[in-house]
PDB file of C-alpha atoms in Angstrom:
ATOM      1  CA  MET A 200      -6.955  27.281  18.577  1.00  0.00           C
ATOM      2  CA  THR A 201      -6.801  27.206  22.158  1.00  0.00           C
ATOM      3  CA  ASP A 202      -5.766  23.868  24.259  1.00  0.00           C
ATOM      4  CA  ASN A 203      -8.597  24.413  25.985  1.00  0.00           C
ATOM      5  CA  PRO A 204     -11.884  25.153  23.594  1.00  0.00           C
ATOM      6  CA  ILE A 205     -14.919  26.229  25.296  1.00  0.00           C
ATOM      7  CA  GLN A 206     -17.488  23.244  25.828  1.00  0.00           C
ATOM      8  CA  LEU A 207     -21.200  24.192  25.228  1.00  0.00           C
ATOM      9  CA  VAL A 208     -24.236  22.744  26.150  1.00  0.00           C
ATOM     10  CA  GLY A 209     -27.830  24.312  25.833  1.00  0.00           C
ATOM     11  CA  LEU A 210     -31.612  24.044  26.241  1.00  0.00           C
ATOM     12  CA  ILE A 211     -33.912  23.172  23.708  1.00  0.00           C
ATOM     13  CA  GLY A 212     -37.490  24.427  24.097  1.00  0.00           C
ATOM     14  CA  TRP A 213     -40.194  27.177  23.398  1.00  0.00           C
ATOM     15  CA  PRO A 214     -40.495  29.658  24.687  1.00  0.00           C
ATOM     16  CA  LEU A 215     -37.252  30.136  26.816  1.00  0.00           C
ATOM     17  CA  GLU A 216     -37.011  33.750  27.952  1.00  0.00           C
ATOM     18  CA  HIS A 217     -37.511  32.872  31.950  1.00  0.00           C
ATOM     19  CA  SER A 218     -35.679  29.830  32.345  1.00  0.00           C
ATOM     20  CA  VAL A 219     -32.985  29.796  35.281  1.00  0.00           C
ATOM     21  CA  SER A 220     -31.215  27.028  33.972  1.00  0.00           C
ATOM     22  CA  PRO A 221     -28.348  29.073  31.959  1.00  0.00           C
ATOM     23  CA  ALA A 222     -27.601  30.877  35.206  1.00  0.00           C
ATOM     24  CA  MET A 223     -27.517  27.828  37.440  1.00  0.00           C
ATOM     25  CA  HIS A 224     -25.277  25.332  35.176  1.00  0.00           C
ATOM     26  CA  ASN A 225     -22.934  28.510  34.295  1.00  0.00           C
ATOM     27  CA  ALA A 226     -22.328  29.203  38.100  1.00  0.00           C
ATOM     28  CA  ALA A 227     -21.726  25.423  38.528  1.00  0.00           C
ATOM     29  CA  PHE A 228     -19.157  25.551  35.531  1.00  0.00           C
ATOM     30  CA  ASP A 229     -17.372  28.677  37.061  1.00  0.00           C
ATOM     31  CA  ALA A 230     -17.129  27.375  40.695  1.00  0.00           C
ATOM     32  CA  LEU A 231     -15.544  24.137  39.161  1.00  0.00           C
ATOM     33  CA  GLY A 232     -13.344  26.047  36.715  1.00  0.00           C
ATOM     34  CA  LEU A 233     -14.695  24.283  34.124  1.00  0.00           C
ATOM     35  CA  ASN A 234     -14.343  26.288  30.734  1.00  0.00           C
ATOM     36  CA  TRP A 235     -18.119  25.112  29.793  1.00  0.00           C
ATOM     37  CA  ARG A 236     -20.841  27.711  28.608  1.00  0.00           C
ATOM     38  CA  TYR A 237     -24.819  26.848  28.729  1.00  0.00           C
ATOM     39  CA  THR A 238     -26.454  28.630  25.970  1.00  0.00           C
ATOM     40  CA  LEU A 239     -30.441  29.175  25.395  1.00  0.00           C
ATOM     41  CA  LEU A 240     -31.461  27.369  21.991  1.00  0.00           C
ATOM     42  CA  PRO A 241     -35.191  28.362  21.434  1.00  0.00           C
ATOM     43  CA  THR A 242     -36.772  25.922  19.077  1.00  0.00           C
ATOM     44  CA  PRO A 243     -40.038  26.390  17.772  1.00  0.00           C
ATOM     45  CA  PRO A 244     -42.439  23.677  16.745  1.00  0.00           C
ATOM     46  CA  GLY A 245     -41.667  22.009  13.804  1.00  0.00           C
ATOM     47  CA  ARG A 246     -37.692  22.919  14.153  1.00  0.00           C
ATOM     48  CA  VAL A 247     -36.776  20.079  16.662  1.00  0.00           C
ATOM     49  CA  LYS A 248     -35.156  17.885  13.801  1.00  0.00           C
ATOM     50  CA  ALA A 249     -33.233  20.912  12.798  1.00  0.00           C
ATOM     51  CA  ALA A 250     -32.342  21.960  16.221  1.00  0.00           C
ATOM     52  CA  LEU A 251     -30.600  18.283  16.986  1.00  0.00           C
ATOM     53  CA  THR A 252     -28.520  18.675  13.596  1.00  0.00           C
ATOM     54  CA  ASP A 253     -27.228  21.691  14.205  1.00  0.00           C
ATOM     55  CA  LEU A 254     -26.515  20.516  18.168  1.00  0.00           C
ATOM     56  CA  LYS A 255     -23.914  18.233  16.161  1.00  0.00           C
ATOM     57  CA  ALA A 256     -22.888  20.389  13.762  1.00  0.00           C
ATOM     58  CA  GLN A 257     -22.074  23.301  16.332  1.00  0.00           C
ATOM     59  CA  GLY A 258     -20.002  20.880  18.375  1.00  0.00           C
ATOM     60  CA  TYR A 259     -22.318  20.893  21.358  1.00  0.00           C
ATOM     61  CA  ARG A 260     -21.511  18.269  24.039  1.00  0.00           C
ATOM     62  CA  GLY A 261     -25.025  18.130  25.066  1.00  0.00           C
ATOM     63  CA  ALA A 262     -28.324  19.716  25.928  1.00  0.00           C
ATOM     64  CA  ASN A 263     -31.551  19.817  28.050  1.00  0.00           C
ATOM     65  CA  VAL A 264     -34.760  19.491  26.947  1.00  0.00           C
ATOM     66  CA  THR A 265     -37.998  21.464  28.090  1.00  0.00           C
ATOM     67  CA  VAL A 266     -41.591  21.989  27.241  1.00  0.00           C
ATOM     68  CA  PRO A 267     -42.942  21.378  24.743  1.00  0.00           C
ATOM     69  CA  HIS A 268     -40.366  19.062  23.064  1.00  0.00           C
ATOM     70  CA  LYS A 269     -39.433  16.170  25.510  1.00  0.00           C
ATOM     71  CA  GLN A 270     -41.449  13.698  23.659  1.00  0.00           C
ATOM     72  CA  VAL A 271     -41.137  15.058  20.158  1.00  0.00           C
ATOM     73  CA  VAL A 272     -37.381  14.935  20.307  1.00  0.00           C
ATOM     74  CA  MET A 273     -37.318  11.448  20.973  1.00  0.00           C
ATOM     75  CA  PRO A 274     -37.817   9.531  17.130  1.00  0.00           C
ATOM     76  CA  HIS A 275     -34.852  12.095  16.383  1.00  0.00           C
ATOM     77  CA  LEU A 276     -31.989  10.554  18.891  1.00  0.00           C
ATOM     78  CA  ASP A 277     -29.805   7.770  18.317  1.00  0.00           C
ATOM     79  CA  GLU A 278     -30.336   5.987  21.601  1.00  0.00           C
ATOM     80  CA  ILE A 279     -32.674   6.568  24.710  1.00  0.00           C
ATOM     81  CA  THR A 280     -31.424   5.041  27.961  1.00  0.00           C
ATOM     82  CA  GLY A 281     -33.879   2.693  29.998  1.00  0.00           C
ATOM     83  CA  ALA A 282     -35.690   5.345  32.413  1.00  0.00           C
ATOM     84  CA  ALA A 283     -36.485   7.941  29.552  1.00  0.00           C
ATOM     85  CA  ARG A 284     -37.911   5.074  27.449  1.00  0.00           C
ATOM     86  CA  ASP A 285     -39.877   3.848  30.349  1.00  0.00           C
ATOM     87  CA  ILE A 286     -41.054   7.473  31.409  1.00  0.00           C
ATOM     88  CA  GLY A 287     -41.661   8.018  27.588  1.00  0.00           C
ATOM     89  CA  ALA A 288     -39.854  11.437  27.554  1.00  0.00           C
ATOM     90  CA  VAL A 289     -36.027  12.831  27.499  1.00  0.00           C
ATOM     91  CA  ASN A 290     -34.991  16.039  29.460  1.00  0.00           C
ATOM     92  CA  THR A 291     -31.151  15.223  28.971  1.00  0.00           C
ATOM     93  CA  ILE A 292     -29.115  14.648  25.731  1.00  0.00           C
ATOM     94  CA  VAL A 293     -25.506  13.449  25.918  1.00  0.00           C
ATOM     95  CA  VAL A 294     -23.447  13.760  22.553  1.00  0.00           C
ATOM     96  CA  GLN A 295     -20.914  11.086  22.426  1.00  0.00           C
ATOM     97  CA  GLU A 296     -19.118  10.258  19.527  1.00  0.00           C
ATOM     98  CA  GLY A 297     -21.259  12.070  17.215  1.00  0.00           C
ATOM     99  CA  ARG A 298     -24.358  10.035  18.537  1.00  0.00           C
ATOM    100  CA  LEU A 299     -27.158  11.831  20.597  1.00  0.00           C
ATOM    101  CA  ILE A 300     -27.737   9.825  23.616  1.00  0.00           C
ATOM    102  CA  GLY A 301     -31.159  10.674  25.520  1.00  0.00           C
ATOM    103  CA  HIS A 302     -31.524  10.408  29.112  1.00  0.00           C
ATOM    104  CA  ASN A 303     -34.163  11.746  31.750  1.00  0.00           C
ATOM    105  CA  THR A 304     -33.003  13.150  34.849  1.00  0.00           C
ATOM    106  CA  ASP A 305     -36.334  14.279  36.077  1.00  0.00           C
ATOM    107  CA  GLY A 306     -37.466  11.097  37.892  1.00  0.00           C
ATOM    108  CA  ASP A 307     -34.430  10.983  39.753  1.00  0.00           C
ATOM    109  CA  GLY A 308     -34.099  14.975  40.545  1.00  0.00           C
ATOM    110  CA  PHE A 309     -37.625  14.718  41.839  1.00  0.00           C
ATOM    111  CA  LEU A 310     -36.890  12.064  44.064  1.00  0.00           C
ATOM    112  CA  ALA A 311     -33.443  13.449  45.451  1.00  0.00           C
ATOM    113  CA  ALA A 312     -35.478  16.690  46.100  1.00  0.00           C
ATOM    114  CA  LEU A 313     -38.409  14.622  47.925  1.00  0.00           C
ATOM    115  CA  ARG A 314     -35.966  12.860  50.202  1.00  0.00           C
ATOM    116  CA  GLU A 315     -33.960  16.098  50.714  1.00  0.00           C
ATOM    117  CA  ALA A 316     -37.572  17.375  52.242  1.00  0.00           C
ATOM    118  CA  GLY A 317     -37.420  14.363  54.754  1.00  0.00           C
ATOM    119  CA  PHE A 318     -39.850  12.451  52.728  1.00  0.00           C
ATOM    120  CA  ALA A 319     -38.882   8.730  52.316  1.00  0.00           C
ATOM    121  CA  PRO A 320     -41.302   6.996  49.583  1.00  0.00           C
ATOM    122  CA  ALA A 321     -41.257   3.377  50.185  1.00  0.00           C
ATOM    123  CA  GLY A 322     -44.272   1.797  51.358  1.00  0.00           C
ATOM    124  CA  ARG A 323     -46.352   5.212  51.295  1.00  0.00           C
ATOM    125  CA  ARG A 324     -49.099   6.696  48.994  1.00  0.00           C
ATOM    126  CA  ALA A 325     -49.184   9.426  46.579  1.00  0.00           C
ATOM    127  CA  LEU A 326     -51.748  11.629  44.981  1.00  0.00           C
ATOM    128  CA  VAL A 327     -50.411  13.094  41.533  1.00  0.00           C
ATOM    129  CA  LEU A 328     -52.026  15.921  40.185  1.00  0.00           C
ATOM    130  CA  GLY A 329     -51.932  16.150  35.921  1.00  0.00           C
ATOM    131  CA  ALA A 330     -50.942  13.538  33.668  1.00  0.00           C
ATOM    132  CA  GLY A 331     -48.282  15.277  31.480  1.00  0.00           C
ATOM    133  CA  GLY A 332     -44.862  15.013  30.542  1.00  0.00           C
ATOM    134  CA  ALA A 333     -43.518  16.101  34.283  1.00  0.00           C
ATOM    135  CA  ALA A 334     -46.252  13.921  35.781  1.00  0.00           C
ATOM    136  CA  ARG A 335     -44.901  10.824  33.577  1.00  0.00           C
ATOM    137  CA  ALA A 336     -41.116  11.384  35.425  1.00  0.00           C
ATOM    138  CA  VAL A 337     -42.877  11.990  38.442  1.00  0.00           C
ATOM    139  CA  VAL A 338     -45.034   8.784  38.652  1.00  0.00           C
ATOM    140  CA  TYR A 339     -42.342   6.561  37.442  1.00  0.00           C
ATOM    141  CA  ALA A 340     -39.977   7.555  39.987  1.00  0.00           C
ATOM    142  CA  LEU A 341     -42.584   7.283  43.027  1.00  0.00           C
ATOM    143  CA  ALA A 342     -43.727   3.922  42.019  1.00  0.00           C
ATOM    144  CA  GLN A 343     -40.086   2.389  41.212  1.00  0.00           C
ATOM    145  CA  ALA A 344     -39.279   3.889  44.521  1.00  0.00           C
ATOM    146  CA  GLY A 345     -42.331   1.927  46.094  1.00  0.00           C
ATOM    147  CA  CYS A 346     -44.841   4.308  46.511  1.00  0.00           C
ATOM    148  CA  ALA A 347     -48.356   3.154  45.629  1.00  0.00           C
ATOM    149  CA  VAL A 348     -49.716   6.412  43.081  1.00  0.00           C
ATOM    150  CA  THR A 349     -52.969   7.507  42.292  1.00  0.00           C
ATOM    151  CA  ILE A 350     -53.361   9.831  39.058  1.00  0.00           C
ATOM    152  CA  HIS A 351     -55.973  12.613  38.987  1.00  0.00           C
ATOM    153  CA  ASN A 352     -56.256  14.626  35.861  1.00  0.00           C
ATOM    154  CA  ARG A 353     -58.828  16.848  34.342  1.00  0.00           C
ATOM    155  CA  THR A 354     -58.569  14.604  31.272  1.00  0.00           C
ATOM    156  CA  VAL A 355     -59.339  11.358  32.813  1.00  0.00           C
ATOM    157  CA  GLN A 356     -58.521   9.600  29.637  1.00  0.00           C
ATOM    158  CA  ARG A 357     -55.032  10.738  30.035  1.00  0.00           C
ATOM    159  CA  ALA A 358     -54.587   9.643  33.473  1.00  0.00           C
ATOM    160  CA  ALA A 359     -55.676   6.004  32.473  1.00  0.00           C
ATOM    161  CA  GLN A 360     -53.634   6.067  29.853  1.00  0.00           C
ATOM    162  CA  LEU A 361     -50.425   6.932  32.413  1.00  0.00           C
ATOM    163  CA  ALA A 362     -51.517   4.348  34.706  1.00  0.00           C
ATOM    164  CA  HIS A 363     -51.714   1.419  31.799  1.00  0.00           C
ATOM    165  CA  HIS A 364     -48.415   2.283  30.563  1.00  0.00           C
ATOM    166  CA  MET A 365     -46.793   2.096  34.289  1.00  0.00           C
ATOM    167  CA  GLN A 366     -48.563  -1.089  34.525  1.00  0.00           C
ATOM    168  CA  ARG A 367     -47.526  -2.508  31.065  1.00  0.00           C
ATOM    169  CA  ILE A 368     -43.860  -1.692  31.890  1.00  0.00           C
ATOM    170  CA  GLY A 369     -44.051  -3.225  35.292  1.00  0.00           C
ATOM    171  CA  VAL A 370     -43.203  -0.197  38.069  1.00  0.00           C
ATOM    172  CA  HIS A 371     -42.615  -1.647  41.499  1.00  0.00           C
ATOM    173  CA  ALA A 372     -45.818  -0.365  43.229  1.00  0.00           C
ATOM    174  CA  PRO A 373     -49.583   0.139  42.074  1.00  0.00           C
ATOM    175  CA  VAL A 374     -50.423   2.865  39.749  1.00  0.00           C
ATOM    176  CA  THR A 375     -54.273   3.840  39.434  1.00  0.00           C
ATOM    177  CA  TRP A 376     -56.374   6.725  38.389  1.00  0.00           C
ATOM    178  CA  VAL A 377     -59.416   8.437  39.844  1.00  0.00           C
ATOM    179  CA  PRO A 378     -62.275   7.547  37.470  1.00  0.00           C
ATOM    180  CA  ILE A 379     -64.529  10.454  36.099  1.00  0.00           C
ATOM    181  CA  THR A 380     -67.182  10.159  38.413  1.00  0.00           C
ATOM    182  CA  ALA A 381     -65.066  11.143  41.596  1.00  0.00           C
ATOM    183  CA  THR A 382     -63.996  14.862  42.791  1.00  0.00           C
ATOM    184  CA  LEU A 383     -61.014  15.226  45.071  1.00  0.00           C
ATOM    185  CA  ALA A 384     -63.844  15.861  47.582  1.00  0.00           C
ATOM    186  CA  GLU A 385     -64.930  12.047  47.102  1.00  0.00           C
ATOM    187  CA  LEU A 386     -61.803  10.475  47.781  1.00  0.00           C
ATOM    188  CA  ASN A 387     -60.349   8.897  51.147  1.00  0.00           C
ATOM    189  CA  LEU A 388     -57.756  11.485  51.572  1.00  0.00           C
ATOM    190  CA  ALA A 389     -56.516  10.323  54.703  1.00  0.00           C
ATOM    191  CA  ARG A 390     -55.214   7.198  53.007  1.00  0.00           C
ATOM    192  CA  PHE A 391     -52.714   9.112  50.961  1.00  0.00           C
ATOM    193  CA  ASP A 392     -49.249  10.829  52.487  1.00  0.00           C
ATOM    194  CA  LEU A 393     -48.124  12.683  49.503  1.00  0.00           C
ATOM    195  CA  LEU A 394     -49.410  15.272  47.299  1.00  0.00           C
ATOM    196  CA  VAL A 395     -47.922  16.259  43.914  1.00  0.00           C
ATOM    197  CA  ASN A 396     -48.553  19.260  41.708  1.00  0.00           C
ATOM    198  CA  ALA A 397     -47.618  17.733  38.462  1.00  0.00           C
ATOM    199  CA  THR A 398     -49.866  20.468  36.718  1.00  0.00           C
ATOM    200  CA  PRO A 399     -48.929  24.106  35.658  1.00  0.00           C
ATOM    201  CA  VAL A 400     -51.568  25.824  37.499  1.00  0.00           C
ATOM    202  CA  GLY A 401     -50.343  28.292  39.841  1.00  0.00           C
ATOM    203  CA  MET A 402     -47.244  29.144  37.738  1.00  0.00           C
ATOM    204  CA  TRP A 403     -46.197  32.902  37.021  1.00  0.00           C
ATOM    205  CA  PRO A 404     -47.948  34.984  36.094  1.00  0.00           C
ATOM    206  CA  HIS A 405     -51.074  33.027  37.110  1.00  0.00           C
ATOM    207  CA  THR A 406     -49.917  33.182  40.990  1.00  0.00           C
ATOM    208  CA  ASP A 407     -53.548  33.385  42.358  1.00  0.00           C
ATOM    209  CA  ALA A 408     -54.550  29.886  40.925  1.00  0.00           C
ATOM    210  CA  SER A 409     -54.183  26.644  42.724  1.00  0.00           C
ATOM    211  CA  PRO A 410     -54.954  23.027  41.523  1.00  0.00           C
ATOM    212  CA  TRP A 411     -56.712  22.351  44.815  1.00  0.00           C
ATOM    213  CA  PRO A 412     -60.160  23.721  46.105  1.00  0.00           C
ATOM    214  CA  GLU A 413     -60.240  26.530  48.617  1.00  0.00           C
ATOM    215  CA  THR A 414     -62.897  24.896  50.453  1.00  0.00           C
ATOM    216  CA  LEU A 415     -61.365  21.534  50.652  1.00  0.00           C
ATOM    217  CA  PRO A 416     -59.114  21.309  53.650  1.00  0.00           C
ATOM    218  CA  LEU A 417     -55.486  19.453  53.250  1.00  0.00           C
ATOM    219  CA  PRO A 418     -54.851  16.889  55.579  1.00  0.00           C
ATOM    220  CA  SER A 419     -52.152  18.010  58.251  1.00  0.00           C
ATOM    221  CA  HIS A 420     -50.088  14.771  57.872  1.00  0.00           C
ATOM    222  CA  TRP A 421     -49.509  15.240  54.403  1.00  0.00           C
ATOM    223  CA  THR A 422     -46.090  16.466  52.299  1.00  0.00           C
ATOM    224  CA  VAL A 423     -47.141  18.915  49.362  1.00  0.00           C
ATOM    225  CA  PHE A 424     -44.953  19.135  46.722  1.00  0.00           C
ATOM    226  CA  ASP A 425     -45.366  21.828  44.225  1.00  0.00           C
ATOM    227  CA  LEU A 426     -43.323  21.044  40.802  1.00  0.00           C
ATOM    228  CA  VAL A 427     -44.272  24.655  39.983  1.00  0.00           C
ATOM    229  CA  TYR A 428     -40.927  26.811  41.336  1.00  0.00           C
ATOM    230  CA  ASN A 429     -41.647  30.508  40.065  1.00  0.00           C
ATOM    231  CA  PRO A 430     -43.046  31.691  42.287  1.00  0.00           C
ATOM    232  CA  ALA A 431     -41.347  29.959  45.155  1.00  0.00           C
ATOM    233  CA  GLU A 432     -44.412  30.381  47.352  1.00  0.00           C
ATOM    234  CA  THR A 433     -47.386  28.839  45.300  1.00  0.00           C
ATOM    235  CA  GLN A 434     -50.835  29.407  46.151  1.00  0.00           C
ATOM    236  CA  LEU A 435     -50.769  25.522  46.797  1.00  0.00           C
ATOM    237  CA  LEU A 436     -47.953  25.658  49.125  1.00  0.00           C
ATOM    238  CA  VAL A 437     -49.934  28.546  50.815  1.00  0.00           C
ATOM    239  CA  GLN A 438     -52.983  26.541  51.674  1.00  0.00           C
ATOM    240  CA  ALA A 439     -50.510  23.362  52.619  1.00  0.00           C
ATOM    241  CA  ARG A 440     -48.834  25.725  55.166  1.00  0.00           C
ATOM    242  CA  ALA A 441     -52.015  26.840  56.730  1.00  0.00           C
ATOM    243  CA  ALA A 442     -53.394  23.318  57.061  1.00  0.00           C
ATOM    244  CA  GLY A 443     -50.003  22.181  58.788  1.00  0.00           C
ATOM    245  CA  ALA A 444     -48.830  20.229  55.961  1.00  0.00           C
ATOM    246  CA  THR A 445     -45.219  20.037  54.634  1.00  0.00           C
ATOM    247  CA  ALA A 446     -44.722  22.285  51.784  1.00  0.00           C
ATOM    248  CA  VAL A 447     -42.228  21.662  49.278  1.00  0.00           C
ATOM    249  CA  CYS A 448     -41.346  23.922  46.452  1.00  0.00           C
ATOM    250  CA  GLY A 449     -40.228  22.595  43.017  1.00  0.00           C
ATOM    251  CA  LEU A 450     -37.058  24.470  42.904  1.00  0.00           C
ATOM    252  CA  GLY A 451     -35.350  21.688  44.552  1.00  0.00           C
ATOM    253  CA  MET A 452     -36.599  19.188  41.593  1.00  0.00           C
ATOM    254  CA  LEU A 453     -34.817  21.659  39.095  1.00  0.00           C
ATOM    255  CA  VAL A 454     -31.435  21.859  40.851  1.00  0.00           C
ATOM    256  CA  HIS A 455     -31.272  18.010  41.044  1.00  0.00           C
ATOM    257  CA  GLN A 456     -32.500  17.323  38.090  1.00  0.00           C
ATOM    258  CA  GLY A 457     -29.925  19.763  36.414  1.00  0.00           C
ATOM    259  CA  ALA A 458     -27.341  18.376  38.995  1.00  0.00           C
ATOM    260  CA  LEU A 459     -27.570  14.851  37.471  1.00  0.00           C
ATOM    261  CA  ALA A 460     -27.392  16.265  33.913  1.00  0.00           C
ATOM    262  CA  PHE A 461     -24.404  18.181  34.890  1.00  0.00           C
ATOM    263  CA  THR A 462     -22.757  14.770  35.770  1.00  0.00           C
ATOM    264  CA  ARG A 463     -23.840  13.092  32.356  1.00  0.00           C
ATOM    265  CA  TRP A 464     -21.737  16.104  30.315  1.00  0.00           C
ATOM    266  CA  THR A 465     -18.861  16.870  32.471  1.00  0.00           C
ATOM    267  CA  SER A 466     -18.079  13.552  34.612  1.00  0.00           C
ATOM    268  CA  HIS A 467     -18.012  16.011  37.592  1.00  0.00           C
ATOM    269  CA  SER A 468     -19.430  16.087  40.553  1.00  0.00           C
ATOM    270  CA  PRO A 469     -22.080  18.812  40.357  1.00  0.00           C
ATOM    271  CA  PRO A 470     -21.595  22.010  43.379  1.00  0.00           C
ATOM    272  CA  ILE A 471     -25.428  21.445  44.106  1.00  0.00           C
ATOM    273  CA  GLU A 472     -25.513  24.545  46.846  1.00  0.00           C
ATOM    274  CA  VAL A 473     -23.874  26.820  44.386  1.00  0.00           C
ATOM    275  CA  MET A 474     -26.366  25.836  41.466  1.00  0.00           C
ATOM    276  CA  ARG A 475     -29.320  26.259  43.948  1.00  0.00           C
ATOM    277  CA  VAL A 476     -28.080  29.615  45.185  1.00  0.00           C
ATOM    278  CA  ALA A 477     -27.920  30.714  41.363  1.00  0.00           C
ATOM    279  CA  ALA A 478     -31.380  29.382  40.776  1.00  0.00           C
ATOM    280  CA  GLU A 479     -33.126  31.457  43.359  1.00  0.00           C
ATOM    281  CA  ASN A 480     -31.020  34.421  42.644  1.00  0.00           C
ATOM    282  CA  ALA A 481     -32.328  34.238  39.002  1.00  0.00           C
ATOM    283  CA  LEU A 482     -35.651  33.762  39.780  1.00  0.00           C
ATOM    284  CA  LYS A 483     -35.640  36.818  41.889  1.00  0.00           C
ATOM    285  CA  HIS A 484     -34.733  39.051  38.747  1.00  0.00           C
TER     286      HIS A 484
END
């Protein structure tokens, strides 16, 4: 028995082969001299409750939760904090005295990366592509920061449901959706300041795909934030740069949501640049 036993955290999701989170968090633990380790906990659908039982039984201090379990995990937790409850998804679990506490750091991680890129959301207008788990966190964070949001999704009903949910919980700015009759080309694009891709379109290995029509010019005054970070330079960001818009890769959100989770687990300030470099290096391999 050592005086300083190793502390474990992990990642619950399926599949996990390409995750850069272990490299990112373990570099942070090493940089601060913490005897902690971040492991992968591959959890197929139907095994989520068992994975959480194992988490406690094996003495884990916490976990991240990723696709496809961010919503599935919620009924099995002992407590869910305000933002996670409002977003309707959990991406971080902290084990406290045998209780599983669910948090969501995706929204604040997104805002930190957005502000890092020089975009102040208050009083602005955003067009968000997608209505899944990632979009929920982005829409919530933007609206709470005073940015009006319009949701465009392939399945219009999901966009409407997300907008209604945000209206129901009383976010700080209007949230609307694009009706089925309107295409992107028919929107008044000039009124928006920010485009967020919260869909997986363009993610490796389908790197030639873009959620934005090639024939539709992107306004040059836009900031274009692609949540996809593998590859770092997506087809959407290529289009944005070609149009003279500001292009922002999703790696910053990955790093900042991870940094917020790191603090939840360890109570230490995260070495953000160490985490960023480790994530970048992991993506190259």
